[in-house]
Short mmCIF file of C-alpha atoms and ligand atoms in Angstrom, two decimals:
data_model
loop_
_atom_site.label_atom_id
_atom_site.label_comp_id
_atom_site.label_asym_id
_atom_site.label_seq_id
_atom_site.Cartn_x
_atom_site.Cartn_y
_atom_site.Cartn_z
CA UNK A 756 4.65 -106.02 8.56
CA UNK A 757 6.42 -106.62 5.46
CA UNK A 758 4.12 -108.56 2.76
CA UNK A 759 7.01 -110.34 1.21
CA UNK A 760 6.85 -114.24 0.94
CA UNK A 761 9.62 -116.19 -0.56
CA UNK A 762 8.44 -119.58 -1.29
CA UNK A 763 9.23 -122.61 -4.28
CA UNK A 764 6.37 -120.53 -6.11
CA UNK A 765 8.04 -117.68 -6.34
CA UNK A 766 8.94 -113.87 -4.49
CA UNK A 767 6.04 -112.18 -3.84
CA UNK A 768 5.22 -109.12 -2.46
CA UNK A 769 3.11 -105.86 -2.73
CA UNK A 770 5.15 -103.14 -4.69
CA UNK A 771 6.33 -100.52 -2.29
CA UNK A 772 5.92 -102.92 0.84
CA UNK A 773 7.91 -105.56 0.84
CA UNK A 774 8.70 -105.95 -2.93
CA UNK A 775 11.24 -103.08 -3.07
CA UNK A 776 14.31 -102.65 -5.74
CA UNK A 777 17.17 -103.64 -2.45
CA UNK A 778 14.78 -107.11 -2.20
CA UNK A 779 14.62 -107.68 -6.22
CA UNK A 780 18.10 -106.44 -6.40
CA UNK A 781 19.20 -109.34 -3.61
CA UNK A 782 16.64 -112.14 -4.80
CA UNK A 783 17.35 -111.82 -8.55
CA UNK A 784 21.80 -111.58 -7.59
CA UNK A 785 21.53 -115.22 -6.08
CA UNK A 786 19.47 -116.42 -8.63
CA UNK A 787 21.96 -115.21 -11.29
CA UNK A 788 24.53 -116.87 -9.58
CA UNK A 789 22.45 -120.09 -8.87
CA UNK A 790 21.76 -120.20 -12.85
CA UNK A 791 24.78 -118.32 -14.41
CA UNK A 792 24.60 -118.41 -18.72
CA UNK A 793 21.74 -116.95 -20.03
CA UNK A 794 18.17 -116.25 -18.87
CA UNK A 795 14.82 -115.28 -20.66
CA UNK A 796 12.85 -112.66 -18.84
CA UNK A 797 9.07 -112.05 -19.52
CA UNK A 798 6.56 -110.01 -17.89
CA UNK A 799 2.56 -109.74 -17.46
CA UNK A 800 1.07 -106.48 -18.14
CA UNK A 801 0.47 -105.08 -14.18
CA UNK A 802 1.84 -101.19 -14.46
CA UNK A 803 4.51 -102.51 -11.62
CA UNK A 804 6.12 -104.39 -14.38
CA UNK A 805 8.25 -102.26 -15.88
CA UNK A 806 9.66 -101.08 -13.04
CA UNK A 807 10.05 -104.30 -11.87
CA UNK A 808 11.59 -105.35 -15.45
CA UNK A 809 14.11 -103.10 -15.37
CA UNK A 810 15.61 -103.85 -11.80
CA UNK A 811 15.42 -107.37 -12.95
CA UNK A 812 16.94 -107.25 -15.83
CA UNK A 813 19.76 -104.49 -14.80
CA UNK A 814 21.29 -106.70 -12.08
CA UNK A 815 21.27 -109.93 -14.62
CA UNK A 816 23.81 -107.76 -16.76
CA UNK A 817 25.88 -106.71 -14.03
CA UNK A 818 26.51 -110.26 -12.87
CA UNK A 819 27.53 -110.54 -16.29
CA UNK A 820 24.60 -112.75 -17.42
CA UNK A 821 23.13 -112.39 -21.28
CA UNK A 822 19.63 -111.81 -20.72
CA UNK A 823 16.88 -112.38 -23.76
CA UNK A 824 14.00 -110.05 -22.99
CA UNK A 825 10.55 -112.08 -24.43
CA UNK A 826 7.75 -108.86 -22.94
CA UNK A 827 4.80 -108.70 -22.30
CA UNK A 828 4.14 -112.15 -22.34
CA UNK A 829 2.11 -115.10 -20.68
CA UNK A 830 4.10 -117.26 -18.01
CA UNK A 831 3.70 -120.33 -20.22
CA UNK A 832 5.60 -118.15 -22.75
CA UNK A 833 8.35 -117.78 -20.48
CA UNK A 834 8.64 -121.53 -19.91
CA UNK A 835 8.48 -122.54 -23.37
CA UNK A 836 11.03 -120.33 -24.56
CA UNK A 837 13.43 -121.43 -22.06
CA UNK A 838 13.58 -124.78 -23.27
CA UNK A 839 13.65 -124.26 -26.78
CA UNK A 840 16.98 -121.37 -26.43
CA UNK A 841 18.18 -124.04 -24.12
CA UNK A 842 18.80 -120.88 -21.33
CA UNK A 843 19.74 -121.91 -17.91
CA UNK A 844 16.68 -120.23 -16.29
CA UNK A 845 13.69 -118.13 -16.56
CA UNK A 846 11.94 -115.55 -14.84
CA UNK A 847 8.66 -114.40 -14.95
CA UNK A 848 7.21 -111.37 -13.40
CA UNK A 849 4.11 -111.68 -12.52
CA UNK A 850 2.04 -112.41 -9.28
CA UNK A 851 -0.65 -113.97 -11.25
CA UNK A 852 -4.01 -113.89 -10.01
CA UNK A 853 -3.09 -111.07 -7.06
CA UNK A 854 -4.48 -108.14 -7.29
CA UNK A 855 -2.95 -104.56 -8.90
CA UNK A 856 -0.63 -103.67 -5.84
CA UNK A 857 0.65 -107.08 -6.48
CA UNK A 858 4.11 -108.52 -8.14
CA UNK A 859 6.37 -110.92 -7.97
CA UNK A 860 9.31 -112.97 -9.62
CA UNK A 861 7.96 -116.94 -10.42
CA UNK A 862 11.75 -118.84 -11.57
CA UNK A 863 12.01 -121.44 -13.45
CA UNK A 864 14.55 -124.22 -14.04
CA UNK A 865 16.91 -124.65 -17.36
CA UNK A 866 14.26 -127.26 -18.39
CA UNK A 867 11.65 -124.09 -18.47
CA UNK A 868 9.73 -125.46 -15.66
CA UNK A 869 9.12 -124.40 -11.87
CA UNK A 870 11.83 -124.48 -10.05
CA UNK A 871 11.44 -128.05 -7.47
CA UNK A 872 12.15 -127.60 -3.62
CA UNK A 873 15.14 -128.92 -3.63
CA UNK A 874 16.56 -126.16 -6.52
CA UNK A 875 14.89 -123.69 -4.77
CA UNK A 876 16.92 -124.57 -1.63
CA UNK A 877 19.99 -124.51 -2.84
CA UNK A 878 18.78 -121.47 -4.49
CA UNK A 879 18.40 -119.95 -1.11
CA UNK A 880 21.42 -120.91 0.17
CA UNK A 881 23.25 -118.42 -2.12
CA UNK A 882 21.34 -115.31 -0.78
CA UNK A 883 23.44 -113.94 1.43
CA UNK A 884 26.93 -114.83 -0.67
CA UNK A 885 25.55 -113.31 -3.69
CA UNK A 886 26.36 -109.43 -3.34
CA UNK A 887 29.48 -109.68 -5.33
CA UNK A 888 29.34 -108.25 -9.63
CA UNK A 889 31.59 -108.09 -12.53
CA UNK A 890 33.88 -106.04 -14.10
CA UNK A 891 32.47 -103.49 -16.54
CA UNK A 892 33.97 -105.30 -19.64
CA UNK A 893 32.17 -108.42 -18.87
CA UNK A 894 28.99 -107.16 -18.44
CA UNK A 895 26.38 -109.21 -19.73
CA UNK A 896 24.01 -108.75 -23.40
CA UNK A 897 20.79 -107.84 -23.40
CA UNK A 898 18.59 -109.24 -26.99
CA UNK A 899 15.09 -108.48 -27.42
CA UNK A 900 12.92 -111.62 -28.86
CA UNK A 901 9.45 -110.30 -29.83
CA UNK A 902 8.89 -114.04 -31.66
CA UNK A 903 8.30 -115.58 -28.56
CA UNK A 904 4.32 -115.20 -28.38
CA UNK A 905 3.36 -116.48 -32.59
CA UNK A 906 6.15 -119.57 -31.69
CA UNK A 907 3.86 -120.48 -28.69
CA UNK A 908 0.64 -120.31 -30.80
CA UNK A 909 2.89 -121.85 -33.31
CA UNK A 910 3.56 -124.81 -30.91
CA UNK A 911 -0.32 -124.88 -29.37
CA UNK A 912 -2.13 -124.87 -33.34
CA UNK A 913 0.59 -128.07 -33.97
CA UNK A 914 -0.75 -129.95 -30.88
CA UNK A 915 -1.20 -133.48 -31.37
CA UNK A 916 -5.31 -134.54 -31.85
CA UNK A 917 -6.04 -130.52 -32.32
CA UNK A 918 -7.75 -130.40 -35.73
CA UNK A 919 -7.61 -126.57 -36.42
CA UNK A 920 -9.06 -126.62 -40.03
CA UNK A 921 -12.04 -128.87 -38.50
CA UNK A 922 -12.30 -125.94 -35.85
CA UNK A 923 -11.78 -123.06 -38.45
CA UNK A 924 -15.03 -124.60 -40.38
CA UNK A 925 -17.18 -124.48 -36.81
CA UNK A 926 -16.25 -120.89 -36.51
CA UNK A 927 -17.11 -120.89 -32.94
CA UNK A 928 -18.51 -117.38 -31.21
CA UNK A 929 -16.38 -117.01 -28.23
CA UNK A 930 -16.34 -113.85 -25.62
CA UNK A 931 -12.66 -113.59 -23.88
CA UNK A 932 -12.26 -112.06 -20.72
CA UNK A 933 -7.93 -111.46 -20.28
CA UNK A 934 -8.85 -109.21 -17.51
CA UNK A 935 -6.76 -106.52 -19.06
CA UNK A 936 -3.90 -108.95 -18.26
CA UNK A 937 -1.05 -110.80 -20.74
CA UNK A 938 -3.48 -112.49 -22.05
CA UNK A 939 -4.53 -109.87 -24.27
CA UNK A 940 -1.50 -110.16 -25.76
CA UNK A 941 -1.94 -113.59 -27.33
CA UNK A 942 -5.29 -114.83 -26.53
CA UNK A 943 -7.12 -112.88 -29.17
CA UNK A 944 -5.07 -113.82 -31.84
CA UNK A 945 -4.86 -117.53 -31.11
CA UNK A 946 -8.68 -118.06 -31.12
CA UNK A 947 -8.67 -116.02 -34.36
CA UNK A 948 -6.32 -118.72 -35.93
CA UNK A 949 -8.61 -120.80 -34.61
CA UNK A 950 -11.22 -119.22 -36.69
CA UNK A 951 -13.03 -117.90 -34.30
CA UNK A 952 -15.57 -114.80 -33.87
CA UNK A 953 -14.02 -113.05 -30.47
CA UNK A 954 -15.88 -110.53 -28.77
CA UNK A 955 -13.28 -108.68 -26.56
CA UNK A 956 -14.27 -107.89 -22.62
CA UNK A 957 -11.98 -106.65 -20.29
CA UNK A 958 -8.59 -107.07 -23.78
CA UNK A 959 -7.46 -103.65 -23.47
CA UNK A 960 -3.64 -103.14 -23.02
CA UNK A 961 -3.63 -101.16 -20.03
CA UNK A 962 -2.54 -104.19 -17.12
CA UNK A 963 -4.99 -102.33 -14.95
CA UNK A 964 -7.75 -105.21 -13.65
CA UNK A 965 -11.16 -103.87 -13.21
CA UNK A 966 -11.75 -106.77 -10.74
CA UNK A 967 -10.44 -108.82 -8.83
CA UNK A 968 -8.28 -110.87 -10.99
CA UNK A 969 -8.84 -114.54 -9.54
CA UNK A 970 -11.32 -116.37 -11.96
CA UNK A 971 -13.79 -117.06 -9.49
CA UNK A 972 -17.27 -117.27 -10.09
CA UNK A 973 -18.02 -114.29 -7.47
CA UNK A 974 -15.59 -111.96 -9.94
CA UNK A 975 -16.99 -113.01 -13.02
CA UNK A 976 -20.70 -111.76 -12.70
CA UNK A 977 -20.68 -109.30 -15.25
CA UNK A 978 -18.34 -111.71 -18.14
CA UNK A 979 -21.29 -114.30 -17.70
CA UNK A 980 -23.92 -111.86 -18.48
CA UNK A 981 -22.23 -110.51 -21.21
CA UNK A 982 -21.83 -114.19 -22.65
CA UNK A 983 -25.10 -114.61 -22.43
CA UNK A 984 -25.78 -111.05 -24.15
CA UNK A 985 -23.89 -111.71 -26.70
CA UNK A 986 -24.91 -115.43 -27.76
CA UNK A 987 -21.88 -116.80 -27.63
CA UNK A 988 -20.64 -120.58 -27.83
CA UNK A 989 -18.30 -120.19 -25.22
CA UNK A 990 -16.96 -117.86 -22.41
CA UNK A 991 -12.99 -117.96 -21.71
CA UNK A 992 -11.67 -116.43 -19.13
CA UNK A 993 -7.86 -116.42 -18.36
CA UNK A 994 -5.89 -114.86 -15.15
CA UNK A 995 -3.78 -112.03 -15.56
CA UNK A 996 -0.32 -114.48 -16.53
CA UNK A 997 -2.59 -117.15 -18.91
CA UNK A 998 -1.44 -120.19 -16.63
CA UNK A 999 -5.14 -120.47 -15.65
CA UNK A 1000 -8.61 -121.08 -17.49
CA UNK A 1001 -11.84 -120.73 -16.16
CA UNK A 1002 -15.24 -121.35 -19.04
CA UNK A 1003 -18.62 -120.09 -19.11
CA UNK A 1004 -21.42 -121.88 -20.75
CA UNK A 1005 -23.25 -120.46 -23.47
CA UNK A 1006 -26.26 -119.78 -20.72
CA UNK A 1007 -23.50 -117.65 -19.05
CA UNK A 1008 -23.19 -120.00 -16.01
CA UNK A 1009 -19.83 -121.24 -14.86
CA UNK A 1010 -18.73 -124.47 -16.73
CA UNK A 1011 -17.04 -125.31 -13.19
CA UNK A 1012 -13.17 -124.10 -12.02
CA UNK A 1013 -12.61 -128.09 -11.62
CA UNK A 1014 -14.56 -129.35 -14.86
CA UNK A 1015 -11.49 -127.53 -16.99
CA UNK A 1016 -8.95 -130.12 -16.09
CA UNK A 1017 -11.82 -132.91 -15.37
CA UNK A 1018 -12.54 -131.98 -19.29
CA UNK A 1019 -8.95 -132.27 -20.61
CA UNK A 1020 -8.63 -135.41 -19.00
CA UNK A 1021 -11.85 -136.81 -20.35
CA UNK A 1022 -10.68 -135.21 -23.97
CA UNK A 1023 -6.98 -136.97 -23.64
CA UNK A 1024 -8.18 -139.74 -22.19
CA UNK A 1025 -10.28 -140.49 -25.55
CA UNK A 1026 -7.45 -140.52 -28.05
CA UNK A 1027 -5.01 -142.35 -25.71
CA UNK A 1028 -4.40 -144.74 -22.44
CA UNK A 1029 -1.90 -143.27 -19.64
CA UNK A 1030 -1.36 -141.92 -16.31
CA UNK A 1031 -3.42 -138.66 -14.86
CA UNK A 1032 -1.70 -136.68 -12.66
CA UNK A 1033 -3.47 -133.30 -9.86
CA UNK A 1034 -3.30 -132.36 -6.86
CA UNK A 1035 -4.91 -133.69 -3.75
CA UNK A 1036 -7.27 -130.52 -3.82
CA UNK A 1037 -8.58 -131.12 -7.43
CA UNK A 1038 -12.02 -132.83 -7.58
CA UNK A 1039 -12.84 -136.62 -7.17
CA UNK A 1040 -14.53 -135.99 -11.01
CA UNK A 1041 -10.51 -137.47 -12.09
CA UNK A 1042 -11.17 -140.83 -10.75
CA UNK A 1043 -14.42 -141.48 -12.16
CA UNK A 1044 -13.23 -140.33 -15.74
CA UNK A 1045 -10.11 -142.33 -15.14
CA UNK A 1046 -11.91 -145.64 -13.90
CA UNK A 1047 -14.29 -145.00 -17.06
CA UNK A 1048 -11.05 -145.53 -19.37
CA UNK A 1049 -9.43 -148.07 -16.89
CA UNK A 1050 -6.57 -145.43 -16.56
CA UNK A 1051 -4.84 -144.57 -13.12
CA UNK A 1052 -4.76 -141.38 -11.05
CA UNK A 1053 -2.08 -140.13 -8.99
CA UNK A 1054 -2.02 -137.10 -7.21
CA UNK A 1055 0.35 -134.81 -5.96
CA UNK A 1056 0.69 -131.91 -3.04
CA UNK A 1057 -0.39 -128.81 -4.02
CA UNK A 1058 1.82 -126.83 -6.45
CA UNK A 1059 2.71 -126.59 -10.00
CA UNK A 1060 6.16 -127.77 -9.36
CA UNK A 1061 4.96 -130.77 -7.32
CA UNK A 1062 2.31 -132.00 -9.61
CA UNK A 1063 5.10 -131.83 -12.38
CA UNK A 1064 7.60 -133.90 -10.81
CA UNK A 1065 4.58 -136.60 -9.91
CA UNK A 1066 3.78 -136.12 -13.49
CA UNK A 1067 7.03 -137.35 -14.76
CA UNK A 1068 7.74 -139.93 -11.91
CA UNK A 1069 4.93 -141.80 -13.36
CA UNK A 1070 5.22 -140.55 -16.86
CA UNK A 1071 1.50 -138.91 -16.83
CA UNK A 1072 0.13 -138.00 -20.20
CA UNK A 1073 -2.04 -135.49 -18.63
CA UNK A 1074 -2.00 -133.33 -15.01
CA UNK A 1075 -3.11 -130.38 -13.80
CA UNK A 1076 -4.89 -128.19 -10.97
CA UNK A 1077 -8.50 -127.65 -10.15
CA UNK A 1078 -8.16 -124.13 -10.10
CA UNK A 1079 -8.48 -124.40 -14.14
CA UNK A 1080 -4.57 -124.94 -14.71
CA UNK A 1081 -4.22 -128.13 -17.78
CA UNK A 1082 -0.61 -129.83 -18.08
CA UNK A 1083 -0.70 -131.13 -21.54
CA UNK A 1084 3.65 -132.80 -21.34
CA UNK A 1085 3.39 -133.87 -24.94
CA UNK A 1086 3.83 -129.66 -25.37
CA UNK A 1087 5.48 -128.99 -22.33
CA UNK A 1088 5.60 -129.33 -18.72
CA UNK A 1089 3.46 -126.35 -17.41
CA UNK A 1090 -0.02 -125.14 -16.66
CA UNK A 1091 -1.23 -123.37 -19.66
CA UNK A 1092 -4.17 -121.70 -20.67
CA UNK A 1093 -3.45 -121.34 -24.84
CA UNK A 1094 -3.32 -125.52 -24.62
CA UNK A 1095 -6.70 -125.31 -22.40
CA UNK A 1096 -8.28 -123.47 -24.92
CA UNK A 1097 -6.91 -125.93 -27.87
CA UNK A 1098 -8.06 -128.79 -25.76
CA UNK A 1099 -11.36 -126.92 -24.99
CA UNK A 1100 -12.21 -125.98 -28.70
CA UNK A 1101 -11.41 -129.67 -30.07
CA UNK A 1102 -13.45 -131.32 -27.20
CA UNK A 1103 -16.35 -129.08 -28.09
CA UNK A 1104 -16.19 -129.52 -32.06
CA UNK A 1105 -16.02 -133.60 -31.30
CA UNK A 1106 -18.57 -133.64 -29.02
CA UNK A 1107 -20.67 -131.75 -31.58
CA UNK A 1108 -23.57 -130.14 -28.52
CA UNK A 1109 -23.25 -127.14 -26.49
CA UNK A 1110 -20.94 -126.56 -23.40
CA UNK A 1111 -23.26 -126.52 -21.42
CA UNK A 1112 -24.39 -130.13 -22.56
CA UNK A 1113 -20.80 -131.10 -22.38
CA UNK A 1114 -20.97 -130.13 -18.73
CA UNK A 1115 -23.82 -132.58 -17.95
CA UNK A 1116 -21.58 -135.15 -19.49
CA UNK A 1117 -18.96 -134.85 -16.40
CA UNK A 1118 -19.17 -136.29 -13.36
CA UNK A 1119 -21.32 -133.73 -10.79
CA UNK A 1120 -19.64 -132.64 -7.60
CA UNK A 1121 -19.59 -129.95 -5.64
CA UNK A 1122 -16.98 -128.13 -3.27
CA UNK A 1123 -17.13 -126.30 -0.37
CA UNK A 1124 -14.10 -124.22 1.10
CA UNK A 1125 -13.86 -122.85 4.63
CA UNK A 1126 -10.66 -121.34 6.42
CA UNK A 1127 -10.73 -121.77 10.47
CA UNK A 1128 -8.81 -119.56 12.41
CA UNK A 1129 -7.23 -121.72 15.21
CA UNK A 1130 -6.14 -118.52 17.11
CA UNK A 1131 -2.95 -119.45 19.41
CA UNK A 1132 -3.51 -123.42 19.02
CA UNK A 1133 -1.11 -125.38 17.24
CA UNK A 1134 -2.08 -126.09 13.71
CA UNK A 1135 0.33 -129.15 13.17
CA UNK A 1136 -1.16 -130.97 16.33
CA UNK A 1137 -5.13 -130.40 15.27
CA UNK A 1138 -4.01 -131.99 12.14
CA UNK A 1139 -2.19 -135.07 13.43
CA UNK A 1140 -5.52 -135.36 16.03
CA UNK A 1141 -7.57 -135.53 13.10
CA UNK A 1142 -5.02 -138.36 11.07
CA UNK A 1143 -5.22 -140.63 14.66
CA UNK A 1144 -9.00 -140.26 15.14
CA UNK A 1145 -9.26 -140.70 11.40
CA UNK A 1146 -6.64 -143.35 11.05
CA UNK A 1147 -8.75 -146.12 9.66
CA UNK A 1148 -10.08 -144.43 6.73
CA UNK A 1149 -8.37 -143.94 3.37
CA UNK A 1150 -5.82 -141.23 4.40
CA UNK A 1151 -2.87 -139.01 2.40
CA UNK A 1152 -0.55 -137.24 4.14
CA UNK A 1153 1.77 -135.61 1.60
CA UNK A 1154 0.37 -132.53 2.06
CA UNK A 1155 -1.83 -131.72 5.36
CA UNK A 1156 -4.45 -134.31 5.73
CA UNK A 1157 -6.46 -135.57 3.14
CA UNK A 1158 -9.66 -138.33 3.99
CA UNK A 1159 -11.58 -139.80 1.20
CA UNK A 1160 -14.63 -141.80 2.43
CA UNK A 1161 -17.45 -142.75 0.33
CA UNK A 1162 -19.58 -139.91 -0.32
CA UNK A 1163 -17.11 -137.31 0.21
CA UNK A 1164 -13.27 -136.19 0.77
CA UNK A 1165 -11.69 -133.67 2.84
CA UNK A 1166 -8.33 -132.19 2.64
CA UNK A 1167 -6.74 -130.00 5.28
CA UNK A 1168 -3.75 -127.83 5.12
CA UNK A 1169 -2.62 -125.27 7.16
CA UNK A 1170 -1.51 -122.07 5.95
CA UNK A 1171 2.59 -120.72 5.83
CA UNK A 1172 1.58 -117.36 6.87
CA UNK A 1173 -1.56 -116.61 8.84
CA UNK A 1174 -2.58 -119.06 11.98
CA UNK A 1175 -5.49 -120.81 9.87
CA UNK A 1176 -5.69 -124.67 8.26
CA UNK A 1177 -7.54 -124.89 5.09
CA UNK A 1178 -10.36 -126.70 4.53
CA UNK A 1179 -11.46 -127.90 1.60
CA UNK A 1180 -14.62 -130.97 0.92
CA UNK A 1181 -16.33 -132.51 -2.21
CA UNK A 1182 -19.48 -133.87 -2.05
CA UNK A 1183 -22.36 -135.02 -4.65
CA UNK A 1184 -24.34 -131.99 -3.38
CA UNK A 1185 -23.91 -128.41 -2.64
CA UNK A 1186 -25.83 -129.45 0.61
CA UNK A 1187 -23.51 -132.22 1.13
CA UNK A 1188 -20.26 -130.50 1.13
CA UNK A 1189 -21.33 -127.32 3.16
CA UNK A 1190 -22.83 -130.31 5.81
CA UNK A 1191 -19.35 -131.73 6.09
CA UNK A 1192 -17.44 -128.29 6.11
CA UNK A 1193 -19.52 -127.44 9.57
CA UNK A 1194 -18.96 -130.44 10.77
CA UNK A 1195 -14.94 -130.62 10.38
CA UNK A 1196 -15.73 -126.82 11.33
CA UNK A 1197 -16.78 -127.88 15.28
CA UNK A 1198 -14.27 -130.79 15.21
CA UNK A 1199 -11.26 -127.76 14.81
CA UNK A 1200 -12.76 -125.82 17.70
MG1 MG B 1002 -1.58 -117.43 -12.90
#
């Protein structure tokens, strides 16, 4: 079976299997035609890239569109260069945190943001109409822009409430883990305008990831012993397209996939009063730091794009994902790991301990994750069974099920391509959550 899977995140697909040039030659035609003008193209550093790049970038001209090539670059880079050349659209190669065999195309808007469902549809629509190129005199121009990476740690050292001659002076020790991704690119040389020491692990230029690139604790065993090796401050760890930043403490334990947005919040939340905007999968930690600084919480269905449009429906000041993706709109409207870091690095110098300390300060919860196969039973109808029998409780519905009771939530979802639903719970224990998980576990079955 073909991998490929076309969704509002993007056309993904393993190279050679699915994500061949006819596909990328047909996906990339309607989008020129669904964007027309000009369109920035950057890239993450997987060895599929170039190829990739080049089929990309080959059928933009031929539909006669002027494309501005940015390179190797993170997908925040790609964003924030589309809005400032004011192009009509963006792509970004890169299947982020999939592994090697991986690519894909993520498109963006002409605001530089993910493209919402509704774009994407009529996006869609042009597929099959879209076979059609122009003459060879109107072929479009191709202009290399290798500015794009210092004007994004231009735009991330001017941040509002980042001090970075108060963070020069702390000269902070920090190991970096890019995973051999973009992120080696522009990470190293962002923390070193921050002043900092940087011990490189896993920065070498060759897009080939040693591990599995996800920044889960389970592939980050040998970063957090070398943080703790190497007395360090602070671990940072980014995915192999920088949208996503995962710490370690300077004991070289995780610092939490859900305490990097819970700390943004908690940091932005400090200096001013507003709106917080994730998703219905991030943890419960939001709410308590938002009640704290009698701010609201809203959250959105899973998805950059989604938590983006709740974020400027009610004009958020801060959003993100619990997977370690920060929104910081006063810089733009994406998940970003370069503002993370910013955010991260003034939090730490203001708080004046350790990160680990700093950890202790946030609320403690735990989650649990389980995916149950419901074989040839309908995944829609388990769901709805759950929302009657459940119907009394505090329920959300915009994406799958989600049930928040006292001591715990639960969110269900089923999955577009395999016959599973999602589980996810958050509890005050580790106990707690996996408790709950077998329980919702024998109510599927
Ligand atoms: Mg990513």
């Amino acid at each position: 079976m073909s991998t490929l899977m076309v969704s509002v995140s993007g056309i993904r697909g393993i190279v050679g299997d699915g994500l061949d040039p006819n596909t990328l030659v047909k996906y990339v035609s309607a989008y020129a035609d669904y964007c027309g003008g000009k369109i920035v193209v950057g890239r993450d550093a997987r060895i599929t890239g170039e190829m990739v790049y080049h089929l990309v970038v080959g059928t933009l001209l031929a539909k006669g569109i002027d494309v501005v090539d940015i390179g190797i670059t993170p997908t925040p880079t790609v964003l924030l260069t589309v809005s400032k050349l004011k192009a009509s659209g963006g792509i970004a190669i890169s299947a982020s945190h999939n592994p090697n065999e991986w690519n894909a195309l993520k498109l963006l808007n002409n605001k530089g943001e993910f493209m919402f469902p509704e774009e994407h549809k009529d996006y869609i629509d042009l597929l099959e109409k879209s076979d059609n190129y122009v003459s060879w005199d109107k072929i479009g121009k191709l202009t290399v822009d290798n500015t794009a990476l210092q004007s994004h740690i231009n735009a991330v050292l001017s941040m509002q409430y980042i001090d970075v001659e108060a963070i020069k002076k702390r000269k902070f020790r920090v190991l970096l883990d890019c995973v051999n991704g973009a992120g080696v690119y522009v990470m190293p040389q962002l923390l070193k305008e921050f002043g900092c020491e940087v011990i490189e692990y896993d920065c070498e230029k060759t897009g080939i990831f040693t591990r599995k690139p996800e920044p889960l604790p389970e592939n980050l065993i040998g970063t957090m012993e070398s943080v703790k090796k190497h007395n360090v401050d602070i671990g940072i760890v980014v995915d192999p397209d920088v949208d996503r930043l995962v710490l370690i403490t300077e004991k070289g334990e995780t610092f939490g996939e859900e305490n990097t947005i819970a700390q943004a919040v908690k940091f932005v939340l400090s200096k001013e009063k507003g709106n917080s905007v994730v998703n219905l999968s991030t943890t419960r930690s939001i709410d308590d730091i938002a009640k704290a600084n009698n701010c609201e919480v809203f959250r959105s269905p899973v998805g950059e794009a989604n938590v983006v449009k709740k974020m400027k429906e009610v004009n958020a000041i801060i959003g993100g994902e619990g997977s370690g993706g920060v929104i910081f709109p006063a810089l733009h409207y994406g998940r970003d790991a370069l503002v993370g870091t910013a955010i991260i690095l003034q939090h730490l110098l203001e708080f004046g301990g350790k990160l680990s300390e700093l950890k202790a300060e946030l609320p403690e919860y735990h989650i649990a994750k389980a995916k149950i196969d419901v074989g040839t039973k309908n995944p829609d109808s388990l769901i709805k069974s759950l929302e009657s029998k459940y119907s009394k409780q505090n329920i959300n519905t915009d994406d799958g099920l989600r049930i928040d009771f006292e001591d715990h939530w639960v969110h269900f979802r089923k999955s577009n391509t395999e016959p599973i639903i999602r589980c996810i719970v958050e509890a005050k224990t580790e106990l707690k959550a996996q408790e709950y998980i077998e329980k919702y576990f024998a109510e599927l079955n």
